[in-house]
Amino acid sequence: MNHNETLDRSRNFRSWLMDKLLMGMSWPEYMRSLVTPFNIVAAIILIVGLPIIALRFLHGLAEVTHASNDYPWGLLLGWGLFGGVPLSATGFVMATAYYIFGFKEYRPLVRLGVLTGFLGYLFAVVYLLVDLGRPWRIYYPMFVGFGTASVLFLVAWHVATYLTVQFLEFSPAILEWLRSGRVRRWATMITIAMTIAGIILSTLHQSALGALFLLAPGKLHPLWYSSYIPHFFLASSIYAALVMVIVVSALCARFLRHRADSYFLDSLDRLTIGLGKGAAICMYVYLVLKLVGVAHDDNWALLSTGYGKWFLVEILGFVLVPALILTLGVKLGKPAIVRIGALYSIIGILVNRLNVSIVAFNWKLPGHLYHIIPPWKEVVIVLTITTIHILIFRWIVSRMPVIRQEPEFEDEPYNL
Amino acid sequence: MSKEVKEKDPILKEPFSRRDFLKTLSIATGSLIVGSAGSASAYRKIKGYRNSYGMLVDLTLCVGCRSCERACNEVNNLPKPDTPFDDATVFERLRRPTAKAYTVVNRYEIEGSGPVYRKIQCNHCNEPACFSACPIHAYTKTPEGAVLYDENRCFGCRYCMIACPFYIPAYDYESALRPRIMKCIFCYPRIKQNRIPACAEACPTGTLTFGRREDLLKLARRRILRNPSRYIDHIYGEHEAGGTSWLYISGVPFKDIGFPEDIPDEPLITQVKGFLSAVPVVFTVWPALFGMCYAAVKHRYKGKREETSRKEGKDEPQ
Ligand code: SF4
Ligand code: SF4
């Protein structure tokens, strides 16, 4: 009797869980729904990429990277850490705007921002795990040795703490998905504290990523090396977050439309314009800041050199032009234009971070531009991890209330 | 000349003071609090040690025989070199220290003065950038002058390699299980046994002079003064990056023989000082600032919400 009851309950639990995981479909239905062009491409990438990641762990970094003593950091960190972290400021920026500054109308985008941020950080850590020489020691800065004068020590602590903070911030969505109302209420109570913790940690480690390079004045090209570099990184991470939310929400509305509710879809155009406006203003401020940086070090003469021209391409072609496109979209009230500008701005952020961490670093070494071309295996690893990132993002958005509200919890306050 | 210093100053006659060393260690490891004032003040505690040893490299005397390379390789049990130590073809390209070689000698063809040889290895900075960079404190600056790396504290981020202004630390990328930083250790075990570093012992031309850094500076100055036509008036390493244990004098400008020249005279950690000291400020000011902001906004909303609910009942889910 008793035994049967347990059996029943576990069977119930199983079917409940399967229902959650398969989104109410049966196995065959679910499998059939997986055969899409996107998934096929993703599968091919994984089939090629995962063995290469395995190679890295079996044979060492030399197998997949340049393994260069002069270029210790390559694409894995340039893309995954330096590019990924500013684009993951979404959680901190959206939560701050909504909870602290009271931009209430952005509510439909807050969760999306937090999820994008959380996964962004999670994957920055994944890239790090692939790139670290001994990844199994990743906790060493927390428990074994404390390089308190090291900016990287700060980054390590902050990224670890902030990852936890973001998980807690996102946990209400998970709990709603699991229909755990009581825990959820408890989890939302700490939102404000978590948001403020997020502001502290984010401002510090976003700027710290730039400050890492302060230690290498002779190696980073003077146009990129500046005592203001922490400010540059922080300022650009804020607009990076705004444009990232524009693009991610647009992609969701396009490809995951059936997971969204009308609350999300109907407000999207209006909010996109609002975000675009904010981003454009930030970008103009950032641009002025960059010019102040050049003036401060009196580097005007360098602008006529080859690197100077590339610098101008970066700040004019990849900051000013996208900012102008955003402005145009806002002025015309055309969300489509804003979205194009936002995508362009994201590319601009990546260009900047790759410039600092790869292109302008070691600029004096002979054959420099040849050395920075990444080996194909490293590129494949980046592609693979990016694919996994997208798949997990989609998995979560498909199941949890991210771009829709869970009817049961709709009326629950978001704390304001 | 090199003999003179060695004899006048036998190694480690008096025991060095461990106090400074322990102090550094306790300060650095004691402040666990993330971004506390500890990070801001730690950088000041790693001053170079006054009685530390150094090495004077007189580049005008080096003939490129690579005896130092061979001695270093043997003493440190490093793997066999790719090209034998008596093969002069290595000079055809410029090399740098690697995971298999703590030191290398390069040749530069300088117009008007024939070939100039330059030995490269860790300079054992007074306030090393590698030390400041490492998040796990894998590096120590010993009172004797050697900058040592502890493999057991390293997770392989390679930030020390990014930070070193002299492009010294090399990484053992080939290893999957035990990759580590490899760099010159200033023959620390030998120094502890009152012996001089193997390279200096092996050098047949007197290019390398081991001694107290202070004395070596005087010696270098004396040489330049006595023979101004032979040397340019610059002791590389006296001030570079806050001063290094290894010092160089040369007959040709240092930039012509590959020495990095845009290194600031202060220790590199001073570049980060401003940023680190802002950290505690953020930790204290931000919560107050944003907490206030939240309170103000909430207050405003409360007022508004009461108003609207009075007017039309609640229909917005806030
Ligand atoms: S030369 Fe480089 S590796 Fe050697 S102590 Fe100085 S910073 Fe460290
Ligand atoms: S590679 Fe190792 S020694 Fe170098 S900074 Fe990273 S943890 Fe420290």
CSV table of C-alpha atoms in Angstrom, one decimal, chain A residues 16-392:
chain,number,residue,atom,x,y,z
A,16,TRP,CA,5.4,16.6,-13.9
A,17,LEU,CA,9.1,16.9,-14.5
A,18,MET,CA,8.8,15.6,-18.1
A,19,ASP,CA,5.9,18.0,-18.6
A,20,LYS,CA,8.2,20.8,-17.5
A,21,LEU,CA,11.2,19.7,-19.6
A,22,LEU,CA,9.3,18.8,-22.8
A,23,MET,CA,7.0,21.8,-22.5
A,24,GLY,CA,3.9,19.6,-22.4
A,25,MET,CA,4.8,17.6,-25.5
A,26,SER,CA,5.3,13.9,-25.8
A,27,TRP,CA,8.7,12.6,-26.5
A,28,PRO,CA,8.1,12.0,-30.2
A,29,GLU,CA,6.5,15.3,-30.6
A,30,TYR,CA,9.4,17.0,-28.8
A,31,MET,CA,12.0,15.2,-30.9
A,32,ARG,CA,10.2,16.2,-34.1
A,33,SER,CA,10.0,19.8,-33.0
A,34,LEU,CA,13.8,19.8,-32.6
A,35,VAL,CA,14.5,19.2,-36.3
A,36,THR,CA,14.9,22.8,-37.5
A,37,PRO,CA,17.5,24.3,-39.8
A,38,PHE,CA,19.0,26.2,-36.9
A,39,ASN,CA,19.3,23.1,-34.8
A,40,ILE,CA,21.0,21.2,-37.6
A,41,VAL,CA,23.6,23.9,-38.0
A,42,ALA,CA,24.1,23.9,-34.2
A,43,ALA,CA,24.5,20.2,-34.1
A,44,ILE,CA,27.2,20.3,-36.8
A,45,ILE,CA,29.1,22.9,-34.9
A,46,LEU,CA,28.9,20.9,-31.7
A,47,ILE,CA,30.0,17.7,-33.5
A,48,VAL,CA,33.1,19.4,-34.7
A,49,GLY,CA,33.7,21.7,-31.7
A,50,LEU,CA,33.2,19.4,-28.7
A,51,PRO,CA,36.1,17.0,-29.7
A,52,ILE,CA,38.3,20.0,-30.1
A,53,ILE,CA,37.5,21.2,-26.6
A,54,ALA,CA,38.3,17.7,-25.4
A,55,LEU,CA,41.6,17.9,-27.2
A,56,ARG,CA,42.5,21.0,-25.3
A,57,PHE,CA,42.1,19.2,-22.0
A,58,LEU,CA,43.8,16.1,-23.2
A,59,HIS,CA,46.8,17.7,-24.8
A,60,GLY,CA,47.1,21.1,-23.3
A,61,LEU,CA,46.6,24.6,-24.6
A,62,ALA,CA,49.3,24.2,-27.2
A,63,GLU,CA,47.0,21.9,-29.1
A,64,VAL,CA,44.4,24.6,-29.8
A,65,THR,CA,45.9,28.0,-29.3
A,66,HIS,CA,49.0,29.8,-30.5
A,67,ALA,CA,50.6,28.9,-27.2
A,68,SER,CA,52.7,32.0,-27.5
A,69,ASN,CA,54.8,33.4,-24.7
A,70,ASP,CA,54.5,36.9,-26.1
A,71,TYR,CA,50.7,36.6,-26.6
A,72,PRO,CA,49.4,34.9,-23.4
A,73,TRP,CA,45.8,36.0,-24.1
A,74,GLY,CA,44.1,35.3,-27.4
A,75,LEU,CA,40.6,35.0,-28.8
A,76,LEU,CA,39.2,32.9,-26.0
A,77,LEU,CA,39.6,35.7,-23.5
A,78,GLY,CA,39.3,38.6,-26.0
A,79,TRP,CA,35.9,37.4,-27.1
A,80,GLY,CA,34.6,35.4,-24.1
A,81,LEU,CA,35.8,37.6,-21.2
A,82,PHE,CA,36.6,41.1,-22.6
A,83,GLY,CA,33.8,41.0,-25.2
A,84,GLY,CA,31.3,39.0,-23.2
A,85,VAL,CA,31.3,40.8,-19.9
A,86,PRO,CA,30.3,44.3,-21.1
A,87,LEU,CA,27.5,42.8,-23.2
A,88,SER,CA,26.4,41.0,-20.0
A,89,ALA,CA,25.9,44.3,-18.1
A,90,THR,CA,22.3,43.9,-19.1
A,91,GLY,CA,21.2,42.5,-15.8
A,92,PHE,CA,22.8,45.2,-13.8
A,93,VAL,CA,21.6,48.0,-16.0
A,94,MET,CA,18.0,46.9,-16.4
A,95,ALA,CA,17.6,46.0,-12.7
A,96,THR,CA,19.0,49.4,-11.7
A,97,ALA,CA,16.8,51.3,-14.1
A,98,TYR,CA,13.8,49.4,-13.0
A,99,TYR,CA,14.2,48.9,-9.2
A,100,ILE,CA,16.4,51.8,-8.2
A,101,PHE,CA,15.6,54.6,-10.7
A,102,GLY,CA,11.9,53.5,-11.0
A,103,PHE,CA,11.7,53.2,-14.8
A,104,LYS,CA,8.6,51.1,-14.3
A,105,GLU,CA,7.6,50.8,-17.9
A,106,TYR,CA,10.7,48.6,-18.6
A,107,ARG,CA,9.3,45.8,-16.6
A,108,PRO,CA,8.8,43.4,-19.6
A,109,LEU,CA,12.5,43.6,-20.3
A,110,VAL,CA,13.9,43.3,-16.8
A,111,ARG,CA,13.9,39.5,-16.6
A,112,LEU,CA,15.3,39.2,-20.1
A,113,GLY,CA,18.1,41.5,-19.1
A,114,VAL,CA,18.9,39.6,-16.0
A,115,LEU,CA,18.9,36.3,-17.8
A,116,THR,CA,21.1,37.6,-20.6
A,117,GLY,CA,23.5,39.0,-18.0
A,118,PHE,CA,23.5,35.8,-15.9
A,119,LEU,CA,24.2,33.6,-18.9
A,120,GLY,CA,26.8,36.0,-20.2
A,121,TYR,CA,28.8,35.8,-17.0
A,122,LEU,CA,28.3,32.1,-16.7
A,123,PHE,CA,29.8,31.7,-20.2
A,124,ALA,CA,32.6,34.2,-19.5
A,125,VAL,CA,33.6,31.7,-16.8
A,126,VAL,CA,33.3,28.8,-19.2
A,127,TYR,CA,35.7,30.6,-21.6
A,128,LEU,CA,38.0,31.1,-18.7
A,129,LEU,CA,37.8,27.5,-17.7
A,130,VAL,CA,38.9,26.5,-21.2
A,131,ASP,CA,41.7,29.1,-21.2
A,132,LEU,CA,43.2,28.7,-17.7
A,133,GLY,CA,46.2,26.5,-17.6
A,134,ARG,CA,44.8,24.6,-14.6
A,135,PRO,CA,41.1,25.2,-14.6
A,136,TRP,CA,40.5,22.9,-11.7
A,137,ARG,CA,42.2,25.5,-9.5
A,138,ILE,CA,39.7,28.2,-10.5
A,139,TYR,CA,38.8,28.8,-6.8
A,140,TYR,CA,42.4,29.5,-5.8
A,141,PRO,CA,42.0,33.3,-5.6
A,142,MET,CA,39.3,32.7,-3.1
A,143,PHE,CA,40.9,30.1,-0.9
A,144,VAL,CA,44.6,29.6,-1.5
A,145,GLY,CA,46.4,32.9,-2.1
A,146,PHE,CA,45.3,36.5,-2.0
A,147,GLY,CA,46.9,38.8,-4.4
A,148,THR,CA,45.2,41.8,-3.0
A,149,ALA,CA,47.2,44.3,-5.1
A,150,SER,CA,46.1,42.4,-8.2
A,151,VAL,CA,43.3,43.8,-10.4
A,152,LEU,CA,42.6,40.2,-11.5
A,153,PHE,CA,42.1,39.2,-7.9
A,154,LEU,CA,39.3,41.8,-7.8
A,155,VAL,CA,37.9,40.6,-11.1
A,156,ALA,CA,37.9,37.0,-9.9
A,157,TRP,CA,36.1,37.8,-6.7
A,158,HIS,CA,33.6,40.1,-8.3
A,159,VAL,CA,32.7,37.9,-11.1
A,160,ALA,CA,32.2,35.0,-8.8
A,161,THR,CA,30.1,37.0,-6.4
A,162,TYR,CA,28.1,38.7,-9.1
A,163,LEU,CA,27.3,35.4,-10.8
A,164,THR,CA,25.7,34.3,-7.5
A,165,VAL,CA,23.9,37.6,-7.3
A,166,GLN,CA,22.6,37.2,-10.8
A,167,PHE,CA,21.4,33.7,-10.1
A,168,LEU,CA,19.5,34.9,-7.1
A,169,GLU,CA,18.0,37.8,-9.2
A,170,PHE,CA,16.9,35.3,-11.8
A,171,SER,CA,15.7,32.7,-9.3
A,172,PRO,CA,12.1,34.1,-9.1
A,173,ALA,CA,11.6,33.0,-12.7
A,174,ILE,CA,12.9,29.5,-12.0
A,175,LEU,CA,10.6,29.3,-9.0
A,176,GLU,CA,7.6,30.5,-10.9
A,177,TRP,CA,8.3,27.8,-13.5
A,178,LEU,CA,8.4,25.3,-10.7
A,179,ARG,CA,5.3,26.9,-9.2
A,180,SER,CA,7.0,27.4,-5.9
A,181,GLY,CA,5.2,30.5,-4.7
A,182,ARG,CA,6.5,30.5,-1.1
A,183,VAL,CA,10.2,30.4,-1.9
A,184,ARG,CA,9.6,32.8,-4.7
A,185,ARG,CA,8.2,35.4,-2.4
A,186,TRP,CA,11.2,35.0,-0.2
A,187,ALA,CA,13.5,35.3,-3.2
A,188,THR,CA,11.9,38.5,-4.3
A,189,MET,CA,12.4,40.1,-0.9
A,190,ILE,CA,16.1,40.3,-1.4
A,191,THR,CA,15.8,41.9,-4.8
A,192,ILE,CA,16.7,45.4,-3.8
A,193,ALA,CA,19.8,44.3,-1.8
A,194,MET,CA,20.9,42.1,-4.7
A,195,THR,CA,20.4,45.0,-7.2
A,196,ILE,CA,22.5,47.3,-5.1
A,197,ALA,CA,25.2,44.6,-4.7
A,198,GLY,CA,25.0,44.2,-8.5
A,199,ILE,CA,25.7,47.9,-9.0
A,200,ILE,CA,28.8,47.8,-6.8
A,201,LEU,CA,30.2,44.7,-8.2
A,202,SER,CA,29.4,45.6,-11.8
A,203,THR,CA,30.8,49.1,-11.7
A,204,LEU,CA,34.0,47.7,-10.2
A,205,HIS,CA,34.6,44.7,-12.3
A,206,GLN,CA,33.5,46.3,-15.6
A,207,SER,CA,36.1,49.0,-15.0
A,208,ALA,CA,38.6,46.5,-13.6
A,209,LEU,CA,38.7,44.6,-16.9
A,210,GLY,CA,40.1,47.8,-18.3
A,211,ALA,CA,42.3,48.4,-15.3
A,212,LEU,CA,43.9,45.0,-15.9
A,213,PHE,CA,45.9,46.7,-18.7
A,214,LEU,CA,47.1,49.6,-16.6
A,215,LEU,CA,49.9,47.3,-15.5
A,216,ALA,CA,51.2,47.1,-19.0
A,217,PRO,CA,51.9,50.7,-20.2
A,218,GLY,CA,54.7,49.8,-22.6
A,219,LYS,CA,52.8,47.0,-24.3
A,220,LEU,CA,49.4,48.5,-25.1
A,221,HIS,CA,49.4,51.2,-27.8
A,222,PRO,CA,49.2,54.7,-26.2
A,223,LEU,CA,46.0,55.5,-28.0
A,224,TRP,CA,44.3,52.7,-26.1
A,225,TYR,CA,46.4,52.8,-23.0
A,226,SER,CA,45.1,55.6,-20.9
A,227,SER,CA,44.7,56.3,-17.2
A,228,TYR,CA,41.0,56.6,-18.1
A,229,ILE,CA,40.7,53.1,-19.3
A,230,PRO,CA,38.6,51.9,-16.4
A,231,HIS,CA,36.2,54.7,-17.1
A,232,PHE,CA,36.1,53.8,-20.8
A,233,PHE,CA,35.2,50.3,-20.0
A,234,LEU,CA,32.5,51.2,-17.5
A,235,ALA,CA,30.9,53.8,-19.7
A,236,SER,CA,30.9,51.6,-22.7
A,237,SER,CA,29.5,48.6,-20.7
A,238,ILE,CA,26.4,50.7,-19.9
A,239,TYR,CA,25.5,51.4,-23.5
A,240,ALA,CA,26.6,47.9,-24.4
A,241,ALA,CA,23.9,46.6,-22.0
A,242,LEU,CA,21.2,48.8,-23.5
A,243,VAL,CA,21.9,47.8,-27.1
A,244,MET,CA,22.2,44.2,-26.1
A,245,VAL,CA,18.7,44.3,-24.6
A,246,ILE,CA,17.4,45.8,-27.8
A,247,VAL,CA,18.9,43.1,-29.9
A,248,VAL,CA,18.2,40.2,-27.7
A,249,SER,CA,14.6,41.2,-27.2
A,250,ALA,CA,14.1,41.7,-30.9
A,251,LEU,CA,15.6,38.2,-31.6
A,252,CYS,CA,13.2,36.8,-29.0
A,253,ALA,CA,10.2,38.5,-30.4
A,254,ARG,CA,11.2,37.2,-33.8
A,255,PHE,CA,12.3,33.6,-33.1
A,256,LEU,CA,10.7,32.8,-29.8
A,257,ARG,CA,7.5,34.7,-30.5
A,258,HIS,CA,5.2,31.9,-29.2
A,259,ARG,CA,7.0,32.1,-25.8
A,260,ALA,CA,6.2,35.7,-25.4
A,261,ASP,CA,3.0,37.3,-24.2
A,262,SER,CA,1.3,40.3,-25.5
A,263,TYR,CA,2.5,42.3,-22.5
A,264,PHE,CA,6.0,41.8,-23.9
A,265,LEU,CA,5.3,42.0,-27.6
A,266,ASP,CA,3.0,45.1,-27.5
A,267,SER,CA,5.4,47.2,-25.4
A,268,LEU,CA,8.5,46.2,-27.3
A,269,ASP,CA,8.6,48.8,-30.0
A,270,ARG,CA,8.0,51.6,-27.5
A,271,LEU,CA,10.7,50.3,-25.1
A,272,THR,CA,13.1,49.8,-27.9
A,273,ILE,CA,12.9,53.4,-28.8
A,274,GLY,CA,13.4,54.4,-25.2
A,275,LEU,CA,16.4,52.1,-24.8
A,276,GLY,CA,17.9,53.4,-28.1
A,277,LYS,CA,17.6,56.9,-26.8
A,278,GLY,CA,19.4,56.0,-23.6
A,279,ALA,CA,22.1,54.1,-25.5
A,280,ALA,CA,22.7,57.0,-27.9
A,281,ILE,CA,23.2,59.5,-25.1
A,282,CYS,CA,25.6,57.1,-23.4
A,283,MET,CA,27.6,56.7,-26.6
A,284,TYR,CA,28.0,60.4,-27.1
A,285,VAL,CA,29.2,60.7,-23.6
A,286,TYR,CA,31.6,57.9,-24.2
A,287,LEU,CA,32.9,59.4,-27.4
A,288,VAL,CA,33.7,62.7,-25.6
A,289,LEU,CA,35.4,60.7,-22.9
A,290,LYS,CA,37.6,59.0,-25.4
A,291,LEU,CA,38.6,62.3,-27.0
A,292,VAL,CA,39.4,63.7,-23.5
A,293,GLY,CA,41.6,60.6,-23.1
A,294,VAL,CA,43.5,61.4,-26.3
A,295,ALA,CA,43.8,65.1,-25.3
A,296,HIS,CA,44.9,64.2,-21.7
A,297,ASP,CA,47.9,62.2,-23.0
A,298,ASP,CA,48.3,64.6,-25.9
A,299,ASN,CA,48.2,61.8,-28.4
A,300,TRP,CA,46.9,63.8,-31.3
A,301,ALA,CA,50.0,63.3,-33.4
A,302,LEU,CA,49.5,59.5,-33.2
A,303,LEU,CA,46.2,59.7,-35.0
A,304,SER,CA,47.9,60.1,-38.3
A,305,THR,CA,49.8,56.8,-37.9
A,306,GLY,CA,48.4,53.4,-39.0
A,307,TYR,CA,47.2,52.6,-35.5
A,308,GLY,CA,45.8,56.1,-35.2
A,309,LYS,CA,43.7,55.5,-38.3
A,310,TRP,CA,42.4,52.3,-36.9
A,311,PHE,CA,41.6,54.1,-33.7
A,312,LEU,CA,39.6,56.6,-35.6
A,313,VAL,CA,37.8,53.8,-37.4
A,314,GLU,CA,36.9,52.4,-34.0
A,315,ILE,CA,35.6,55.6,-32.4
A,316,LEU,CA,34.0,57.1,-35.5
A,317,GLY,CA,33.0,54.1,-37.5
A,318,PHE,CA,32.0,51.9,-34.6
A,319,VAL,CA,30.7,54.4,-32.0
A,320,LEU,CA,29.7,57.6,-33.7
A,321,VAL,CA,28.0,56.1,-36.7
A,322,PRO,CA,25.9,53.6,-34.7
A,323,ALA,CA,25.1,56.3,-32.3
A,324,LEU,CA,23.8,58.4,-35.2
A,325,ILE,CA,21.8,55.5,-36.5
A,326,LEU,CA,20.2,55.1,-33.1
A,327,THR,CA,19.4,58.8,-32.9
A,328,LEU,CA,17.9,58.7,-36.3
A,329,GLY,CA,15.7,55.7,-35.4
A,330,VAL,CA,14.6,57.5,-32.2
A,331,LYS,CA,13.9,60.7,-34.0
A,332,LEU,CA,11.8,59.0,-36.7
A,333,GLY,CA,10.2,56.7,-34.2
A,334,LYS,CA,11.3,53.7,-36.2
A,335,PRO,CA,12.2,50.7,-34.0
A,336,ALA,CA,13.7,48.8,-36.9
A,337,ILE,CA,16.3,51.5,-37.4
A,338,VAL,CA,17.0,51.5,-33.7
A,339,ARG,CA,17.6,47.8,-33.9
A,340,ILE,CA,20.0,48.1,-36.7
A,341,GLY,CA,21.9,50.7,-34.8
A,342,ALA,CA,21.9,48.5,-31.7
A,343,LEU,CA,23.4,45.5,-33.6
A,344,TYR,CA,26.0,47.8,-35.1
A,345,SER,CA,26.9,49.2,-31.6
A,346,ILE,CA,27.3,45.6,-30.3
A,347,ILE,CA,29.8,45.0,-33.0
A,348,GLY,CA,31.5,48.2,-32.0
A,349,ILE,CA,31.9,47.0,-28.4
A,350,LEU,CA,33.5,43.8,-29.6
A,351,VAL,CA,35.8,45.8,-31.9
A,352,ASN,CA,36.9,47.9,-29.0
A,353,ARG,CA,37.5,45.1,-26.6
A,354,LEU,CA,39.4,43.0,-29.2
A,355,ASN,CA,41.4,46.1,-30.0
A,356,VAL,CA,42.5,46.6,-26.4
A,357,SER,CA,43.1,42.9,-25.6
A,358,ILE,CA,44.6,41.8,-28.9
A,359,VAL,CA,45.1,44.2,-31.8
A,360,ALA,CA,46.7,47.1,-29.9
A,361,PHE,CA,48.4,44.9,-27.4
A,362,ASN,CA,52.1,44.1,-28.1
A,363,TRP,CA,51.8,46.4,-31.1
A,364,LYS,CA,55.5,46.9,-31.1
A,365,LEU,CA,56.5,43.3,-31.5
A,366,PRO,CA,57.8,42.4,-34.9
A,367,GLY,CA,55.2,40.6,-37.0
A,368,HIS,CA,52.5,41.6,-34.6
A,369,LEU,CA,49.6,41.7,-37.0
A,370,TYR,CA,50.5,38.2,-38.2
A,371,HIS,CA,50.7,36.8,-34.7
A,372,ILE,CA,47.2,37.9,-33.7
A,373,ILE,CA,45.5,35.8,-36.3
A,374,PRO,CA,43.8,33.1,-34.2
A,375,PRO,CA,44.4,29.4,-35.1
A,376,TRP,CA,41.3,27.8,-36.5
A,377,LYS,CA,40.8,25.4,-33.6
A,378,GLU,CA,40.5,28.4,-31.2
A,379,VAL,CA,37.9,29.9,-33.5
A,380,VAL,CA,36.0,26.7,-33.6
A,381,ILE,CA,36.0,26.5,-29.8
A,382,VAL,CA,34.7,30.1,-29.6
A,383,LEU,CA,32.0,29.2,-32.1
A,384,THR,CA,31.1,26.0,-30.2
A,385,ILE,CA,30.8,27.7,-26.8
A,386,THR,CA,28.7,30.5,-28.4
A,387,THR,CA,26.4,27.9,-29.9
A,388,ILE,CA,25.9,26.2,-26.5
A,389,HIS,CA,25.3,29.6,-25.0
A,390,ILE,CA,22.5,30.3,-27.5
A,391,LEU,CA,21.0,26.8,-27.0
A,392,ILE,CA,20.8,27.2,-23.2
